[in-house]
Amino acid sequence: MNYRIDYTLYPGVEIDIPDEVPFYSRDATFEVSWDDPSARLGIILLDENGAEVTTAMDSTQSRRQVLEVKSLGMGRYRVAVVNLEGSSTEFKLSYSFRQVKDPREGDSFASATNGAVLASLLNAPLLYVPYGRLPGEVKDALNLLGVEKVYVVDLGGHAGEGLFKGIDRARGLLQKEIKVKRITSYVDIYREIISRAGTDGKPTGDVVFTTVDPWSYWYVAARRENPKGEFPGAYFVGPATLAAAHHGSPVFITDVHRRLSQAQAWHNNFWLKAYPSRLPPSVGCMVLEGKAIYSFLMQMGAEIGGIKGVKESIITVADQFDIGTSWDRALVGAAQAGRIMGSPVDAAAWISRSIFYPQIIFANPAVNPALDEHDGMRWQGSSSTRVGGVLRIVEEEREVQTRYAVQETWVSYQYKFNERGSEYWGCKYTTRTGIVPGETPSDDPIDPNGVWPDIDTSEMVPYYLEKIGYDHVQTTTFERTVENLNRGVIMWLEVMHGGHTESGVVGWWNPDANEERDPWRGYEENGIPVSGDLQRLRGATDDPDVATMNKHIGLDVQPGFGPVTDAGIIPETHDGVVIALLQQRQTEYSNRGLQIDEALDNIHSMGFSAGSCLIANTYLHLSLVRHGSVFQVIDPWLTSWYSSFAMETFVKDIYYNYTVGEAYERGIAHVGIEYLLDAWWWDIFENLVFYGDPDLKVFSPMHAWGQPEALRSPVNIGGHTPFGAESHPNRVRGSLLLDALFITGVGLLTAEVIRRLYLKRRIAAAGR
């Protein structure tokens, strides 16, 4: 495929900023001033990775241009001063930024998090100490547990001699000394963890990113004003450490590393700018920053191979304004990337839910019938047809018996897109991987008719779900869908229009504006009577695509048939899209994120795959997480039609027991750009993001597992007693001198107590 690239070339000069930006710098300002009133200058800020961080290109500014940046990463930056119009002129460049955290804070968090992961891998107790001394409580713990070797994780080398002297003096002359291994290098701690993780001597290759930037909280109904501030002490390092220990990965804190911090700054500044209108990210900058991240990981010794074909799992634990949302999408293709977002409390609960999913999914009534108060009954939407233009309900809305229920909601979706829509558009859609949906032969035995599925979610998603063994139900109204979610479903898959206004919104079928109150899938109603043919003027569930988008103005105002031919035939024309734009009058948007939050109960670790635009990182999204959704495939940006093909392959890959992260990545590979693999594509609106742990496998009848048994007291797991230790067999008792002093002390204490009791008795006796 040939691409046309348009660009504007400005005359200008690049200037290296002489001062290196230190750790955790904020509120940077760059100002260019000049004397010539006819000149117009602009500013472009570039980082070490070559990416454009931000610009100030207002050609109305005379004699002064100011560029403000919320955050900068560590290292060098360049400023390009460009001439927007006018003759050449002299200018003055000034800049400022402020460092708001001590680098030792970053090193301390990095030591604490990675020390915890290492302790988990070593099956060793974890003890936190200040830099300069060994507290008495820690000394007692070392002896109580019989510790023989101590790893001192001291990244940056800030610990003083007092700590090491304290360890040395913790034991007497005749006691076994404590050996000390001190780790001060980031490379060393990362490689120590990587070498010990994994199975059969093979590292996991997994990566966990987080930040020491406190949670930037945001208001539900605000847009341009978000975020509202930082919540002091609300850090993501704790939840990230739990995820890293589970995955056998180091904790990579973005702020403490030069290349990571600059990539983080780019994504943060981009998302701040893009958040109100949800602009898509720059392809070039996504490539540059993504490759900088991978270059760093390889320098640190991470066993990553995604660029070479072996895809690791990468989890980023931070909310949308702390590590910008675009960060995750840049990594897709080289890795199975997942995001854990929300507040740190949300993140901790979410990671715990993911870790224990094999057990707690059995609390879902769709998996465990013993907990189903509704005896497996779920709502199923009605079916309809048209007879002489009159709507006929073939089967009423009803409750149906299910086992392993999955919810589907098809309101605005693609229908036989290549089969019928291609005749109208004049071409067939081809995926980035060269597949013509509905036409390209497939050697996969479960694909229908030996070909890859057409873009046809309401037909193909249930087809694959049935192959896996799920029972599926389909509703289109808010009330019935939410009721099914509350009763319990394993997954919810939907294609509806969506938006990020206020608390987030999706377009449900409107039961009050339509004769059919809850059809199993939406349909169009449009058209002007032609030759008395009313059949195709109004749709039904058996014929949903009856209105056509005008090729010139993009509005779905044309009837789904052409003019009468000379032979008296009325040809059909279908665009393959059901309820595109103007047809949305049949839908309603009154139930927003706040109403969804109010209506939902426990949704029992349900997975969610959405075809709606713009609803990621809204309160609607966060509400699903807080009510128990364990993963979401969901878009922070506009979503093009063709993501429906990725949704179909996502379900198909569950049949083959892929993890949800693998199924997501394999779907995106068909329809979108994979930035780190130089896998280019014209469709820049395929930016679905996976939220959750990419290693999770969704429960399915085809790949079911038995319910794990809960631990019961007493139990000892490799020396760990989760319900409390009754003894410490490795306790260090001390030398003869210490034993003598200890015994003497006990004897004196005991004698004193006896003497006091004796005196009390004597006094009492004398008083009689």
PDB file of N, CA and C in Angstrom, residues 65 159 201 244 248 261 295 436 477 511 623 675:
ATOM      1  N   GLN A  65       6.250  34.376  22.345  1.00  0.00           N
ATOM      2  CA  GLN A  65       5.549  33.089  22.262  1.00  0.00           C
ATOM      3  C   GLN A  65       5.923  32.281  23.501  1.00  0.00           C
ATOM      4  N   ALA A 159      22.217   4.214  52.024  1.00  0.00           N
ATOM      5  CA  ALA A 159      22.285   3.696  53.393  1.00  0.00           C
ATOM      6  C   ALA A 159      23.616   4.063  54.044  1.00  0.00           C
ATOM      7  N   GLY A 201      13.953 -22.503  34.836  1.00  0.00           N
ATOM      8  CA  GLY A 201      15.099 -21.669  34.496  1.00  0.00           C
ATOM      9  C   GLY A 201      14.831 -20.638  33.421  1.00  0.00           C
ATOM     10  N   ALA A 244       3.553  -7.303  40.356  1.00  0.00           N
ATOM     11  CA  ALA A 244       4.890  -7.751  39.958  1.00  0.00           C
ATOM     12  C   ALA A 244       5.272  -9.046  40.655  1.00  0.00           C
ATOM     13  N   GLY A 248       6.292 -12.330  38.739  1.00  0.00           N
ATOM     14  CA  GLY A 248       7.735 -12.558  38.756  1.00  0.00           C
ATOM     15  C   GLY A 248       8.486 -11.516  37.962  1.00  0.00           C
ATOM     16  N   SER A 261      11.187   8.109  31.927  1.00  0.00           N
ATOM     17  CA  SER A 261      10.553   9.337  32.407  1.00  0.00           C
ATOM     18  C   SER A 261      10.234  10.284  31.261  1.00  0.00           C
ATOM     19  N   SER A 295      13.915  -0.053  24.317  1.00  0.00           N
ATOM     20  CA  SER A 295      15.370   0.074  24.381  1.00  0.00           C
ATOM     21  C   SER A 295      15.841   0.067  25.825  1.00  0.00           C
ATOM     22  N   VAL A 436      -9.686 -10.633   3.689  1.00  0.00           N
ATOM     23  CA  VAL A 436     -10.945 -10.035   3.237  1.00  0.00           C
ATOM     24  C   VAL A 436     -12.056 -10.744   4.007  1.00  0.00           C
ATOM     25  N   THR A 477     -32.083  -2.789  25.586  1.00  0.00           N
ATOM     26  CA  THR A 477     -32.473  -1.692  26.463  1.00  0.00           C
ATOM     27  C   THR A 477     -31.610  -1.678  27.723  1.00  0.00           C
ATOM     28  N   PRO A 511     -36.989   2.248  24.429  1.00  0.00           N
ATOM     29  CA  PRO A 511     -38.255   1.503  24.414  1.00  0.00           C
ATOM     30  C   PRO A 511     -39.473   2.403  24.262  1.00  0.00           C
ATOM     31  N   SER A 623     -17.007   2.703  36.874  1.00  0.00           N
ATOM     32  CA  SER A 623     -18.116   2.051  37.584  1.00  0.00           C
ATOM     33  C   SER A 623     -18.133   0.553  37.322  1.00  0.00           C
ATOM     34  N   TYR A 675       2.763  -0.357  16.496  1.00  0.00           N
ATOM     35  CA  TYR A 675       3.758   0.705  16.383  1.00  0.00           C
ATOM     36  C   TYR A 675       5.192   0.196  16.459  1.00  0.00           C
TER      37      TYR A 675
END
